[in-house]
Structure formats: C-alpha cells, structure tokens
PDB file of C-alpha atoms in Angstrom:
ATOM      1  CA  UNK A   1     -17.792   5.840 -22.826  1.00  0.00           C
ATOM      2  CA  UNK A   2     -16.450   5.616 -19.252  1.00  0.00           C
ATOM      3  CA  UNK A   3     -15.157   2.772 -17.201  1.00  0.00           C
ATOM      4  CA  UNK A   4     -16.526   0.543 -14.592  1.00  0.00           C
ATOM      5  CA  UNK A   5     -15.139  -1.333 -11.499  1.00  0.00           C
ATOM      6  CA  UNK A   6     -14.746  -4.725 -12.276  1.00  0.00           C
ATOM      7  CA  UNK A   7     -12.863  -6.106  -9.305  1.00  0.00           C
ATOM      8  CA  UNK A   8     -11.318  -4.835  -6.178  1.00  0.00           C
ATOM      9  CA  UNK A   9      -7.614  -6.008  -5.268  1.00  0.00           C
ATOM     10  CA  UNK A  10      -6.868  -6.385  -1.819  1.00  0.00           C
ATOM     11  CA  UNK A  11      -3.471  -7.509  -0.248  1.00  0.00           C
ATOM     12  CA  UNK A  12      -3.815 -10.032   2.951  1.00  0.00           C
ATOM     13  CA  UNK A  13      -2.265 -12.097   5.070  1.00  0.00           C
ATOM     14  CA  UNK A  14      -4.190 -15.162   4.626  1.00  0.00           C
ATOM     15  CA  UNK A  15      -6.573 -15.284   1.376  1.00  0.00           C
ATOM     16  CA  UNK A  16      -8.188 -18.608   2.213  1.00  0.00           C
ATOM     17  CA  UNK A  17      -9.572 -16.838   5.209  1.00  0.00           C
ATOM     18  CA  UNK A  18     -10.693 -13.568   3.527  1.00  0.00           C
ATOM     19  CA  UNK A  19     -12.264 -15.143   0.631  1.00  0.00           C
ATOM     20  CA  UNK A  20     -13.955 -17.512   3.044  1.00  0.00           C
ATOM     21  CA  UNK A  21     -15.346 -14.621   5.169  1.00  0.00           C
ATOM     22  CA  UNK A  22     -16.190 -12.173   2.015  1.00  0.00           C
ATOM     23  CA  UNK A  23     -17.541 -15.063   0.354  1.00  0.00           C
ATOM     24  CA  UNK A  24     -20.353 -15.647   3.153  1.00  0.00           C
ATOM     25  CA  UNK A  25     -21.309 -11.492   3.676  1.00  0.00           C
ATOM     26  CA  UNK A  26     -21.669 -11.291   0.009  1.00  0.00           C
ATOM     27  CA  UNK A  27     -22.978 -14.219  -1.335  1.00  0.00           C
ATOM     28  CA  UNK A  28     -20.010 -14.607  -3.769  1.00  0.00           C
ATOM     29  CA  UNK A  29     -18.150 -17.766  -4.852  1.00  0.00           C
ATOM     30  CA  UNK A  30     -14.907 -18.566  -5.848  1.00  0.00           C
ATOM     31  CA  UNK A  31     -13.782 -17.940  -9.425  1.00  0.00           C
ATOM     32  CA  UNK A  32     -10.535 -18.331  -9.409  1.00  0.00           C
ATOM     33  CA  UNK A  33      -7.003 -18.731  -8.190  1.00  0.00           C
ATOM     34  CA  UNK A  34      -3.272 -17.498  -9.320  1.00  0.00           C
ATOM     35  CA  UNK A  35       0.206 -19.635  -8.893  1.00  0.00           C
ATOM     36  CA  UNK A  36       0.652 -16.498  -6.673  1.00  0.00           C
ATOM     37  CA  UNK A  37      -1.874 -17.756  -4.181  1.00  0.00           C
ATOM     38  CA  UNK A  38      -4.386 -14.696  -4.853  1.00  0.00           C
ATOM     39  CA  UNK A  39      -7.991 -16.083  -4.738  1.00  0.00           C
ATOM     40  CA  UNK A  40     -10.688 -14.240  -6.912  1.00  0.00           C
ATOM     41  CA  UNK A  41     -14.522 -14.410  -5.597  1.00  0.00           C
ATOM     42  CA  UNK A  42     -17.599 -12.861  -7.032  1.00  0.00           C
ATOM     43  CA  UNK A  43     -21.513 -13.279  -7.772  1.00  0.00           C
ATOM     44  CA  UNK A  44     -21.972 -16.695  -8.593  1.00  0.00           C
ATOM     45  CA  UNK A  45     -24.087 -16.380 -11.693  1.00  0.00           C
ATOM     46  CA  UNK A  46     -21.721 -13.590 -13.054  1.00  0.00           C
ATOM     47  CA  UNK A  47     -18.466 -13.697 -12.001  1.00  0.00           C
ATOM     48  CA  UNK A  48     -15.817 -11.413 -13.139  1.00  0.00           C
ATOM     49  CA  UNK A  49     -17.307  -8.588 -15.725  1.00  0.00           C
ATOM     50  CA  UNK A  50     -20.877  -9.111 -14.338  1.00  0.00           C
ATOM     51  CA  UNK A  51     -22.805  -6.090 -12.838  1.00  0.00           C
ATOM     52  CA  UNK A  52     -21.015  -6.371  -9.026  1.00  0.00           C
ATOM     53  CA  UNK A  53     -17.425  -6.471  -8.704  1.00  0.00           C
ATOM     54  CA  UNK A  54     -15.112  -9.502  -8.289  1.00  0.00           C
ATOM     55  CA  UNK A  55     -12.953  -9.829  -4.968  1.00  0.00           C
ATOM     56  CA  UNK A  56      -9.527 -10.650  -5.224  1.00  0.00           C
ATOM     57  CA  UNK A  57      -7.514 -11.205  -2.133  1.00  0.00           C
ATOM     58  CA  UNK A  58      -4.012 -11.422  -2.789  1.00  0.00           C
ATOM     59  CA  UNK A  59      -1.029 -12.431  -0.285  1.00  0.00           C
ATOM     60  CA  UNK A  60       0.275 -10.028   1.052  1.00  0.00           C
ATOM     61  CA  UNK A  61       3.360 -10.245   4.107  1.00  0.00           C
ATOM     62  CA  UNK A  62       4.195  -6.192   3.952  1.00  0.00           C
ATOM     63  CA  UNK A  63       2.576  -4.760   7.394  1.00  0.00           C
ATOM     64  CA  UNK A  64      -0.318  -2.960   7.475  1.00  0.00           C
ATOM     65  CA  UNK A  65       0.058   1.222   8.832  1.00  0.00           C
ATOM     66  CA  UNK A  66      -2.976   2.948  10.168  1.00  0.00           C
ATOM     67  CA  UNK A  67      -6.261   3.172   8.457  1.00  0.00           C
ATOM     68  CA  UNK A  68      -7.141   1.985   4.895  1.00  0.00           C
ATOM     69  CA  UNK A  69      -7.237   4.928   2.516  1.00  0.00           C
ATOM     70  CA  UNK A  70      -9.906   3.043   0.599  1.00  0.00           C
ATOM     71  CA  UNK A  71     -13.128   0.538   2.416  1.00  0.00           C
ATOM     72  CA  UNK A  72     -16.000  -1.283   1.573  1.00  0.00           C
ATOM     73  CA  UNK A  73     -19.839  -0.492   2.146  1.00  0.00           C
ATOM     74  CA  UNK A  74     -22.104  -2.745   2.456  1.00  0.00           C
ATOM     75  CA  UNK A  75     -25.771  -3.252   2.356  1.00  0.00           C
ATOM     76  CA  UNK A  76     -28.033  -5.677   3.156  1.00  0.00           C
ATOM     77  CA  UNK A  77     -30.646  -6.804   0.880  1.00  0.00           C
ATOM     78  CA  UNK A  78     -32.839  -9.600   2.769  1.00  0.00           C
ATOM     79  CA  UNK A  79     -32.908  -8.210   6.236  1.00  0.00           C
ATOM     80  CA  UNK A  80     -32.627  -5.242   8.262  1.00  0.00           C
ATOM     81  CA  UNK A  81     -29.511  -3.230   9.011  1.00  0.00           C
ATOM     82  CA  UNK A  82     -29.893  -4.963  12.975  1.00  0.00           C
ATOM     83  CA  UNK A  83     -30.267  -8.227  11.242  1.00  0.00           C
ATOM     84  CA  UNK A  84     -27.742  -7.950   8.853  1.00  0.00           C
ATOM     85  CA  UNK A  85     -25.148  -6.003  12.083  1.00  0.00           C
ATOM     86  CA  UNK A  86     -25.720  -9.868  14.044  1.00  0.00           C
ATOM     87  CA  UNK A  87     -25.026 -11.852  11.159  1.00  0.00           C
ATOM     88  CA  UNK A  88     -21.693 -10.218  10.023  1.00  0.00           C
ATOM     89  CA  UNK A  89     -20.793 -10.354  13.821  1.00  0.00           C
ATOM     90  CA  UNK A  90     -21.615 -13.759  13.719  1.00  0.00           C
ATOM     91  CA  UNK A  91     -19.286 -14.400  10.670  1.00  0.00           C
ATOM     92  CA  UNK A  92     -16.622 -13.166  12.606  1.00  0.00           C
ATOM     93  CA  UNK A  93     -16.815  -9.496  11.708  1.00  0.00           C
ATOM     94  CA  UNK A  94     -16.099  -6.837  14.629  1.00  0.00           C
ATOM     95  CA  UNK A  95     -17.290  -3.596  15.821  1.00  0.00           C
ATOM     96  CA  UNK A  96     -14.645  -0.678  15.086  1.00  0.00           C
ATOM     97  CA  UNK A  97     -13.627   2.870  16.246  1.00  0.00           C
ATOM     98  CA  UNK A  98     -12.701   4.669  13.944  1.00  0.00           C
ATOM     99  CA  UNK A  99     -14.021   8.310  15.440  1.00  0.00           C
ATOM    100  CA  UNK A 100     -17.706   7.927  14.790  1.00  0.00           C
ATOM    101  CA  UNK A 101     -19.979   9.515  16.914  1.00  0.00           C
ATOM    102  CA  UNK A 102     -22.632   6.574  17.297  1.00  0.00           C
ATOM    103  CA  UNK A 103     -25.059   8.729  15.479  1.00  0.00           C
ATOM    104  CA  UNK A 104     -24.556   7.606  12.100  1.00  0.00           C
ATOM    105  CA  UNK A 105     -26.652   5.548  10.173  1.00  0.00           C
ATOM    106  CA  UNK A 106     -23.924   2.610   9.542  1.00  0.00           C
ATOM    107  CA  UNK A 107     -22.204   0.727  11.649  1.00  0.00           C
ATOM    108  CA  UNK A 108     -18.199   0.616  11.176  1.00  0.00           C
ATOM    109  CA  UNK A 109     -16.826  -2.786  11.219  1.00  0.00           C
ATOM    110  CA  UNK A 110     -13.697  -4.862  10.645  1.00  0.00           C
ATOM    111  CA  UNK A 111     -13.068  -8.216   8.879  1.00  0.00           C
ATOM    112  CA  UNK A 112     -11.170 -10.915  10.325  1.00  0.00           C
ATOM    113  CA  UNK A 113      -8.156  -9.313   9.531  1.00  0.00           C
ATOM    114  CA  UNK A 114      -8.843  -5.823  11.036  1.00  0.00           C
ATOM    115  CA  UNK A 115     -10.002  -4.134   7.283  1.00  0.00           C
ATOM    116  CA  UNK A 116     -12.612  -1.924   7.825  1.00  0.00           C
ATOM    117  CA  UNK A 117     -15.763  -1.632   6.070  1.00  0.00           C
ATOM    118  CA  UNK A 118     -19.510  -0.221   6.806  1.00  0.00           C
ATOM    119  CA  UNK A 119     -23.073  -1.632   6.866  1.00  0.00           C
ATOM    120  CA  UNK A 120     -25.100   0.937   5.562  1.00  0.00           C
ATOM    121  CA  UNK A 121     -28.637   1.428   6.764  1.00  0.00           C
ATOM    122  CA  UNK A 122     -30.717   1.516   3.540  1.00  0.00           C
ATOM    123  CA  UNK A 123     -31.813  -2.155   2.122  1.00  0.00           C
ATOM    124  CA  UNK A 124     -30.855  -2.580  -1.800  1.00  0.00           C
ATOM    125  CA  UNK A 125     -32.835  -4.486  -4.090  1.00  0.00           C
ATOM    126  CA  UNK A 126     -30.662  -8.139  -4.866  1.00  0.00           C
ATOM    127  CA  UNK A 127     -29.479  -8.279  -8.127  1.00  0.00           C
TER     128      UNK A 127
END
C-alpha cells in the first residue's frame, strides 16, 4: 500500500480570489466551503478523492516570509507552453524571479497573491 495526495492546503489572504484564479488555470470547480471560510476546488467530474488533487485555500492573516518551501507545476494539456504562458498572464498570473537563468524549460510565475508556481514545457494528456 502507499498513500496518495488527495488535496493541497494552502493558507491566503483572500480565498474567493484564489479559488477564482486556480479554478480558471485548472479547470476545477468548487466543491466545497468550511464555517472557517476555506473554499475547496477540484476536477469537476471527480472532486475530492478523484485521480488530481483538490485545492483548498484557506484564510490565512499570518504574513507571508520569503519563498514558499513547497509550489505548484503546471502543465498544459490543450495548447502549447507559449499558449498556455499568455493565458495564465491573462488570468492575472505574473512573471517571477526567483534566480532562474532564462534557460529553463518552464517559466516561473506567481498567482495573484505572489505564490509561485511553474508552467512546465511538456503537454500532458487531459484526464
């Protein structure tokens, strides 16, 4: 036996915003919401315990320091990577620095709220 990641937990400022924006670069809907104002996305055939992970963006007011020691790659599956970089900008994703070299085959990014994540080159089949 081993264990699988069902959902990713991430604290931020303002989940109606987050969900909104993770929502629309991953296809996901939302499945759910807690009296604590966390918001819970995922695939919308699936949903939590499915073959992709859920989302859930919880509130968070402590401040954020430096870098996350944990991100998010993603790939796109109907487009190229150049396709895929425009759209994300587009959804209000932003170019970051985070010391790559501009030779790498992803492009670093942050969400609306400054939590980096990476577009990886390589297109994956859809689920």
């Amino acid at each position: 036996m081993a264990c699988r990641i069902s959902e990713l937990v991430i604290d931020v400022a303002d989940p109606e915003r987050l969900a909104a924006f993770w929502s629309e670069v991953l296809g996901y809907t939302e499945i759910g919401r807690e009296d604590d104002g966390s918001i819970e996305i995922g695939p919308p055939d699936a949903g939590f315990g499915g073959p992709q992970p859920t989302l859930v963006l919880s509130p968070s007011s402590a401040p954020r320091a430096g870098k996350l020691p944990l991100h998010i790659d993603v790939n796109a599956t109907d487009r190229d990577q150049d396709a895929e970089l425009e759209r994300l900008l587009a959804l209000g994703a932003r170019r970051a620095d985070v010391g790559q070299s501009g030779n790498e085959g992803w492009h670093v990014l942050a969400d609306p709220e400054g939590n980096e994540f990476c577009l990886l080159r390589r297109r994956l089949q859809p689920l």
